[in-house]
Coordinates of C-alpha atoms and ligand atoms in Angstrom, one line a residue:
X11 CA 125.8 131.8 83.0
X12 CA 122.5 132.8 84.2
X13 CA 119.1 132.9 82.0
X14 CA 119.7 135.1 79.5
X15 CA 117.4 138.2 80.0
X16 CA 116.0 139.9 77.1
X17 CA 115.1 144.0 77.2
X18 CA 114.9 147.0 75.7
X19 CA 118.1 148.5 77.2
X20 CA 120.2 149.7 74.0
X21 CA 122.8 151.3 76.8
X22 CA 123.2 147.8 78.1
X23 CA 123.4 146.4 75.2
X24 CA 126.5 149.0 74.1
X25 CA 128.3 148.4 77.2
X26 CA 128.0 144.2 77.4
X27 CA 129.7 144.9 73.4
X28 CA 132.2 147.4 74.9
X29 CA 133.3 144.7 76.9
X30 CA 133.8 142.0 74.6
X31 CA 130.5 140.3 75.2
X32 CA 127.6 139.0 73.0
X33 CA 124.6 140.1 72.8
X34 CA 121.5 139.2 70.2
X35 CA 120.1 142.1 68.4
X36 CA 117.3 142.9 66.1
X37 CA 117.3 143.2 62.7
X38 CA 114.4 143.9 60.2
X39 CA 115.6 140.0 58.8
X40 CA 116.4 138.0 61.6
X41 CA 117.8 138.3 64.8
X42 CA 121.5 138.6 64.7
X43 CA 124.1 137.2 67.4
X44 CA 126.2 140.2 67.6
X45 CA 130.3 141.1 68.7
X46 CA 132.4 143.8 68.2
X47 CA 133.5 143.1 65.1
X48 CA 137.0 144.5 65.6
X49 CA 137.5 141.9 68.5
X50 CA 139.1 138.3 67.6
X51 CA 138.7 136.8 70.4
X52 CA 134.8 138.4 70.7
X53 CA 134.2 136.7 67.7
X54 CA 135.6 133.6 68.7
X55 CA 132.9 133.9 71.1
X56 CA 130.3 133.6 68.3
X57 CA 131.6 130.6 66.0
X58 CA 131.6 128.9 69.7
X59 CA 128.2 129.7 71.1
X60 CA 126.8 128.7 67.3
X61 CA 128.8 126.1 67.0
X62 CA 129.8 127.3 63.6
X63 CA 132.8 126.1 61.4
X64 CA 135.5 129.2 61.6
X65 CA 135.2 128.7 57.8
X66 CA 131.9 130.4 57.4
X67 CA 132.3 134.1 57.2
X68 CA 130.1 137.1 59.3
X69 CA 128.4 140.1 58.1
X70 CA 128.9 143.2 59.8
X71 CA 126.5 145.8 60.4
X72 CA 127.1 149.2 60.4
X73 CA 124.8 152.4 61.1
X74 CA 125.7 154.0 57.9
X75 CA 127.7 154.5 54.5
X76 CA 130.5 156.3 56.6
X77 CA 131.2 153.7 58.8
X78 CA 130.9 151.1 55.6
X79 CA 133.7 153.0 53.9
X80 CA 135.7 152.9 57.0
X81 CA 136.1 149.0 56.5
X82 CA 136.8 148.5 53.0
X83 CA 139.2 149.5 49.8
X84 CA 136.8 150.9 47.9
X85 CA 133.2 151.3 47.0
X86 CA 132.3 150.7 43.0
X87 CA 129.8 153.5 41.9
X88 CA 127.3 150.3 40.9
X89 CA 127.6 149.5 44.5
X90 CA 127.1 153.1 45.9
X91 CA 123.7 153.0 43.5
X92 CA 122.6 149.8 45.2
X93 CA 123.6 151.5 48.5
X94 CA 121.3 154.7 48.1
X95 CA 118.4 152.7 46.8
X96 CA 118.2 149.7 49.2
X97 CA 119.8 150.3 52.7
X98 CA 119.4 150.7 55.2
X99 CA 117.2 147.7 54.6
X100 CA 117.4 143.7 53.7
X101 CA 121.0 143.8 51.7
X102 CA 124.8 142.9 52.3
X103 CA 127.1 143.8 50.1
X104 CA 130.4 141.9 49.3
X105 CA 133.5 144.3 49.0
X106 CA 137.0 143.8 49.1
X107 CA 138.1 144.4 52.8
X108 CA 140.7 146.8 54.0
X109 CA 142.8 145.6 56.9
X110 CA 141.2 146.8 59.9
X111 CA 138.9 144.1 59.6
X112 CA 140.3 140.9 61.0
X113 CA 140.7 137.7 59.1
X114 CA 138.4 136.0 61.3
X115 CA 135.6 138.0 60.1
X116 CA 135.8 136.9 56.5
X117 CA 137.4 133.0 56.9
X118 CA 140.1 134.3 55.3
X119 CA 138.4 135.8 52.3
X120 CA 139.7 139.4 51.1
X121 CA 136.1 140.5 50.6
X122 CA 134.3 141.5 53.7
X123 CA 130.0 141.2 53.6
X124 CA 129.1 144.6 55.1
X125 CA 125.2 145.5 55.7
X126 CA 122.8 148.1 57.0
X127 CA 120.2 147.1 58.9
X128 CA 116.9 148.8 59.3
X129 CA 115.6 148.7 62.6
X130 CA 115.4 151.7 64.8
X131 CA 116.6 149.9 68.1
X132 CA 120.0 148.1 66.6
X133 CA 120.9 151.2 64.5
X134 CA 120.5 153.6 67.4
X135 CA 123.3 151.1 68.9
X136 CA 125.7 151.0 65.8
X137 CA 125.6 154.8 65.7
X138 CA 126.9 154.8 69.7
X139 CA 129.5 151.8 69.2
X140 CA 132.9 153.0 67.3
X141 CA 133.4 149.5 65.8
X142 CA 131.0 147.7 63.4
X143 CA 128.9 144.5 64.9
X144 CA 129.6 141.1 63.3
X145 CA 126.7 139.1 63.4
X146 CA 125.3 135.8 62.2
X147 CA 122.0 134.6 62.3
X148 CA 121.3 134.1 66.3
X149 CA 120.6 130.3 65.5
X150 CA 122.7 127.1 66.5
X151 CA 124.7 126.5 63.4
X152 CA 122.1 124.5 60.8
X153 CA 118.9 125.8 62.3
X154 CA 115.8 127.8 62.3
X155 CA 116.8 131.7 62.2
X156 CA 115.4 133.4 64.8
X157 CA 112.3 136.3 64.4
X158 CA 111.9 136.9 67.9
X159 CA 113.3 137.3 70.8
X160 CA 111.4 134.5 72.4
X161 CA 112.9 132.0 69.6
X162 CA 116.7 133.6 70.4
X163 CA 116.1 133.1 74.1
X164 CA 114.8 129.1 73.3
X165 CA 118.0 128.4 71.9
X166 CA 120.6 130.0 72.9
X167 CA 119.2 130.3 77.1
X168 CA 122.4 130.6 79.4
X169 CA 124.9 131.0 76.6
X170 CA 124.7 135.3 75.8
X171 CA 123.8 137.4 78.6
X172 CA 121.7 140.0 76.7
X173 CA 118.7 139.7 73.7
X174 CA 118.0 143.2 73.0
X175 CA 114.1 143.2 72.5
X176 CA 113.0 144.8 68.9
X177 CA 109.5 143.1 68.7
X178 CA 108.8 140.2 65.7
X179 CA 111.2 140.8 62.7
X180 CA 109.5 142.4 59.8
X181 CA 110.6 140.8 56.7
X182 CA 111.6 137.6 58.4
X183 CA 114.1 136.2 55.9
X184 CA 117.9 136.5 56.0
X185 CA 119.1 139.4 53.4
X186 CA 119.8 139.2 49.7
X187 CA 123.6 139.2 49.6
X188 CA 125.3 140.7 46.3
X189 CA 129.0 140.9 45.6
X190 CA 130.5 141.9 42.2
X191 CA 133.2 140.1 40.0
X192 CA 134.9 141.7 37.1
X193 CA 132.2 144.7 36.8
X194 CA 129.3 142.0 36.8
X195 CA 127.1 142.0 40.1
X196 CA 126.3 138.5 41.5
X197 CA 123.7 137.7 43.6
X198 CA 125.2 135.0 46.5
X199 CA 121.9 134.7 48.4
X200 CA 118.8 135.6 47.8
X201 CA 116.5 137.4 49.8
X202 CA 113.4 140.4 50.3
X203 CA 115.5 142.8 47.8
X204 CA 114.6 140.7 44.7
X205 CA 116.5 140.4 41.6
X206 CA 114.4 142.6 39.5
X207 CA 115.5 145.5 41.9
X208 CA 118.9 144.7 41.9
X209 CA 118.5 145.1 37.7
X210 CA 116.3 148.2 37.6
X211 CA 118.1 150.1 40.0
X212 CA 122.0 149.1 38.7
X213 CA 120.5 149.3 34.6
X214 CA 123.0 145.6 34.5
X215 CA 122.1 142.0 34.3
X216 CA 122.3 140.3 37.3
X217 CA 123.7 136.8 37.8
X218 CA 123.1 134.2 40.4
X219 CA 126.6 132.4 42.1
X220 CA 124.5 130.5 44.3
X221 CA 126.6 127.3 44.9
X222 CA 125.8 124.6 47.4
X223 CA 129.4 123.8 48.2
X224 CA 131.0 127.1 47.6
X225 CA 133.2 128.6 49.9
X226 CA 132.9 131.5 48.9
X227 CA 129.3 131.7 50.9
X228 CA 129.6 128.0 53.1
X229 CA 126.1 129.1 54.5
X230 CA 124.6 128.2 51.1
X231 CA 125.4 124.7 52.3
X232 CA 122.0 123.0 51.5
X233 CA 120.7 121.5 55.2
X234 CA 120.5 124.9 56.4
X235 CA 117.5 126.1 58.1
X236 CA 116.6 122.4 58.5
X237 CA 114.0 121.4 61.5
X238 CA 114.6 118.5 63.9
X239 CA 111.8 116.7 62.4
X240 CA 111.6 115.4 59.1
X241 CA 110.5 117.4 56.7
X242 CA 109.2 117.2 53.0
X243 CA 108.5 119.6 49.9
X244 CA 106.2 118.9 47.1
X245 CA 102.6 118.4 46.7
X246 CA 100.7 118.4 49.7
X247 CA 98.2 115.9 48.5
X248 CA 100.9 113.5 47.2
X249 CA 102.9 114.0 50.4
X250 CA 99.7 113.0 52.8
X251 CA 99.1 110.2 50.9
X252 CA 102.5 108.9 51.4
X253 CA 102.9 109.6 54.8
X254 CA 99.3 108.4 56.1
X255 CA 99.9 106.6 58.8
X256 CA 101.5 109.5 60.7
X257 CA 101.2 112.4 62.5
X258 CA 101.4 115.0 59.8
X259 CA 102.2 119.1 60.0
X260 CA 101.1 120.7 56.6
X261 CA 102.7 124.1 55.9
X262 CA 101.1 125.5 52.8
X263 CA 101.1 129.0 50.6
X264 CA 97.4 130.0 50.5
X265 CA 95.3 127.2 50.1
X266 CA 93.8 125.5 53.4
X267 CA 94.1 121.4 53.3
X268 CA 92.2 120.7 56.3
X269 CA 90.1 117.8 54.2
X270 CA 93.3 116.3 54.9
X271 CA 92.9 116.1 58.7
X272 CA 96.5 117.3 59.5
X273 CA 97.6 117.1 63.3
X274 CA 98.8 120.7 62.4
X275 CA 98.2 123.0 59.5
X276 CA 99.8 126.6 59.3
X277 CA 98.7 128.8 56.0
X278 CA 101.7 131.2 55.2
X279 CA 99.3 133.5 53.8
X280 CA 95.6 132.9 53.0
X281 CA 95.6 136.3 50.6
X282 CA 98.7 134.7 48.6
X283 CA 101.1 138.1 49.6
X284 CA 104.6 136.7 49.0
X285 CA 105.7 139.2 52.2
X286 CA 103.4 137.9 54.6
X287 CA 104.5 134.6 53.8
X288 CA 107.9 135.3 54.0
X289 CA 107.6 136.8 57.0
X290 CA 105.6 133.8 58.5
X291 CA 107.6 130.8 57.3
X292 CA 110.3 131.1 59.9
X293 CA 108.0 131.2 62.4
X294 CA 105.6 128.7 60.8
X295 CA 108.7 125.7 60.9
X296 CA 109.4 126.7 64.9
X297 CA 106.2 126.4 65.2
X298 CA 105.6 122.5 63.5
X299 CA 109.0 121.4 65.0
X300 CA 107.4 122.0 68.3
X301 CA 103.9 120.1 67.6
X302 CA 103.0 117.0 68.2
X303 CA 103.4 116.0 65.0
X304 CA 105.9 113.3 63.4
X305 CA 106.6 115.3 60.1
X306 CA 106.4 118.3 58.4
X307 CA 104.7 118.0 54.6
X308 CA 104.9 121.8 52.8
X309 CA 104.6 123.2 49.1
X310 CA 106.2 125.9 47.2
X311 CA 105.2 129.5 46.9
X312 CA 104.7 131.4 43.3
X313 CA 108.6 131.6 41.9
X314 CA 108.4 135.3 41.5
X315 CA 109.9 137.9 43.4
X316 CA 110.5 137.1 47.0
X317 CA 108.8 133.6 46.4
X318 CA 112.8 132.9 45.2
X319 CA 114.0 133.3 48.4
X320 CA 111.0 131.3 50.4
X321 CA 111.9 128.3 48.2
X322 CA 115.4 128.8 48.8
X323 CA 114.6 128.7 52.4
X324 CA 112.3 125.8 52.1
X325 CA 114.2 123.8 49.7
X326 CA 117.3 123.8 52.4
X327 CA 115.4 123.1 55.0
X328 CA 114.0 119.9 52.6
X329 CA 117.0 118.7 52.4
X330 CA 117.6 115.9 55.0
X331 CA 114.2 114.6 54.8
X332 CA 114.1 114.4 51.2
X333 CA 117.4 112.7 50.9
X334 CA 118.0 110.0 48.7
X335 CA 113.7 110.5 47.3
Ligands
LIG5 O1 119.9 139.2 57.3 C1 121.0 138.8 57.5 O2 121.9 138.8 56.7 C2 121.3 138.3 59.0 C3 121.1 139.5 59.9 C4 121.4 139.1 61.4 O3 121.9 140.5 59.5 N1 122.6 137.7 59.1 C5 122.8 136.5 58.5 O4 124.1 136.1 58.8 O5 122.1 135.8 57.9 P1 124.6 134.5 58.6 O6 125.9 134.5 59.2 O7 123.6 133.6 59.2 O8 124.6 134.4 57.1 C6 125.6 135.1 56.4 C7 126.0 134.5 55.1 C8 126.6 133.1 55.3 O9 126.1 132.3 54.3 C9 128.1 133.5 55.0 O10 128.8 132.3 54.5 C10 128.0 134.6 54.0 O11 126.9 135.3 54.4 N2 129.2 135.5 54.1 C11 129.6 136.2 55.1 N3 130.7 136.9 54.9 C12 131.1 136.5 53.6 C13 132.2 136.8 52.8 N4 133.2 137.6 53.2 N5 132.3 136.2 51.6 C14 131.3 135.3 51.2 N6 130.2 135.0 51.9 C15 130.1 135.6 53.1
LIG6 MG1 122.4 132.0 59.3

């Protein structure tokens, strides 16, 4: 295939997915790798281009509650709350799945992940497409997600023929993804809608079923996200002292450590706003992984709101290079 030629052509976009193709798309999280969602052997085309074990379920993405209804058994009324409160906007929810969506889309699993995305260019193409788009992240299975276009294009160059161009992805972490079991709502991954909203808005307790092994969500596997070079969580200082005789990349919350004489030093967010630095860190590990540095040393963020799903993030990514320490 030729280079893969990223543009602001939504029509292009709608007919490349009319005929079966793939083409990235942006989202307000990440940049998703996008098929007809109705197609098997569309889809097929995604596990293969990620390299992604046909075991690990895909979203789809819809332009609106209509079209959500369209794809499922029912909605419960704690659901439809969430629905009006939150999307479009950084949320998937898990419902039980009626049969036009195919097996292949949920690994066998009878509960489909369904989301709304907010961004202007992507639901301007759902609401022109009469089958929902199943996307993943637009990453090779086990990496960075993408944030822009640029980053879809680095890694996935000659294998889509489209990236439909929506600028740098707003909230730049994959979405908060809630299901519900036996009338209590469970958060399976978390992300920019925090926990506290979840509780306001649905007046119930919320609990976690994050599980690193869990089928039920296989991308909670825990080297996800990870870098090609090593990387390590904890405290900075601690960190450079251990690794002193090389070449480090420090990625930090607020604080600057350039007494520390890092090769490379990004600061998430020197004004400590949890969104900024979520919406940097994605960027900020692309970024380190193509320095010439040896490692990559970062700290946690604040544990409160969205700073949950940043150390999620960061914590997976930690994974390999703090095996086994
Ligand atoms: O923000 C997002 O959610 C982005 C954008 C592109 O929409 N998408 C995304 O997709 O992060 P992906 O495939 O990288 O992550 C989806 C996660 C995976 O961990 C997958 O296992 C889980 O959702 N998942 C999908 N369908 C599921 C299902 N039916 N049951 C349980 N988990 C599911
Ligand atoms: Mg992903």
């Amino acid at each position: 295939m030729q280079k893969t030629e990223i543009g602001t052509d939504i029509e292009k976009a709608s007919i490349l997915l009319k005929d079966g193709e793939l083409v990235s798309v942006p989202t307000e999280t990440v940049y998703g790798l996008a098929a007809n969602g109705f197609s098997e052997s569309a889809v097929l085309k995604i596990y293969a281009v990620k390299n992604r074990p046909q075991f690990n379920p895909l979203i789809l993405h819809v332009a609106n509650v209509d079209q959500m209804r369209n794809l499922v058994i029912d909605i419960p009324p704690i659901i439809e709350k969430l629905i009006k409160a939150f999307s479009p906007g950084p949320i998937t929810y898990l419902l039980p799945k009626n049969s036009t969506v195919p097996e292949l889309v949920t690994a066998g699993s009878i509960n489909v992940a369904i989301r709304i995305p907010d961004h202007p260019l992507t639901l301007k193409l759902l609401s022109d497409l009469n089958f929902p788009l199943a996307a993943p992240s637009a990453n090779p299975s086990g990496y960075v997600s993408p944030v822009t276009a640029i980053h879809v294009q680095k890694n996935l160059n000659g294998l889509i023929p489209y990236i439909l161009d929506g600028g740098e992805c707003t909230v730049g972490l994959e979405s908060t993804i809630v299901g519900i079991n036996e009338g209590v709502l469970q958060i399976h991954r978390l992300g920019a809608i925090t926990i506290e909203q979840i509780q306001m808005v649905s007046g119930k307790k919320v609990e976690m079923a994050l599980s690193h092994a869990s089928p039920s969500a296989p991308g909670q596997l825990k080297s996800h996200y990870a870098t090609s070079k090593p990387f390590y969580l904890g405290n900075i200082n601690e960190l450079s002292v251990r690794f002193s005789d090389q070449k480090i990349g420090i990625i930090s919350f607020q604080k600057s450590y350039t007494e520390l004489n890092p090769a490379e030093e990004i600061v998430l967010s020197y004004s400590g706003n949890l969104d900024d630095a979520a919406s940097m860190l994605f960027k900020a590990l692309r970024k380190m992984d193509e320095s010439e540095i040896d490692i990559i040393i970062a700290e946690r963020v604040p544990a409160i709101g969205i700073g949950l799903a940043i150390n999620d993030r960061l914590e997976r990514a930690a994974y390999k290079g703090n095996e086994g320490v």
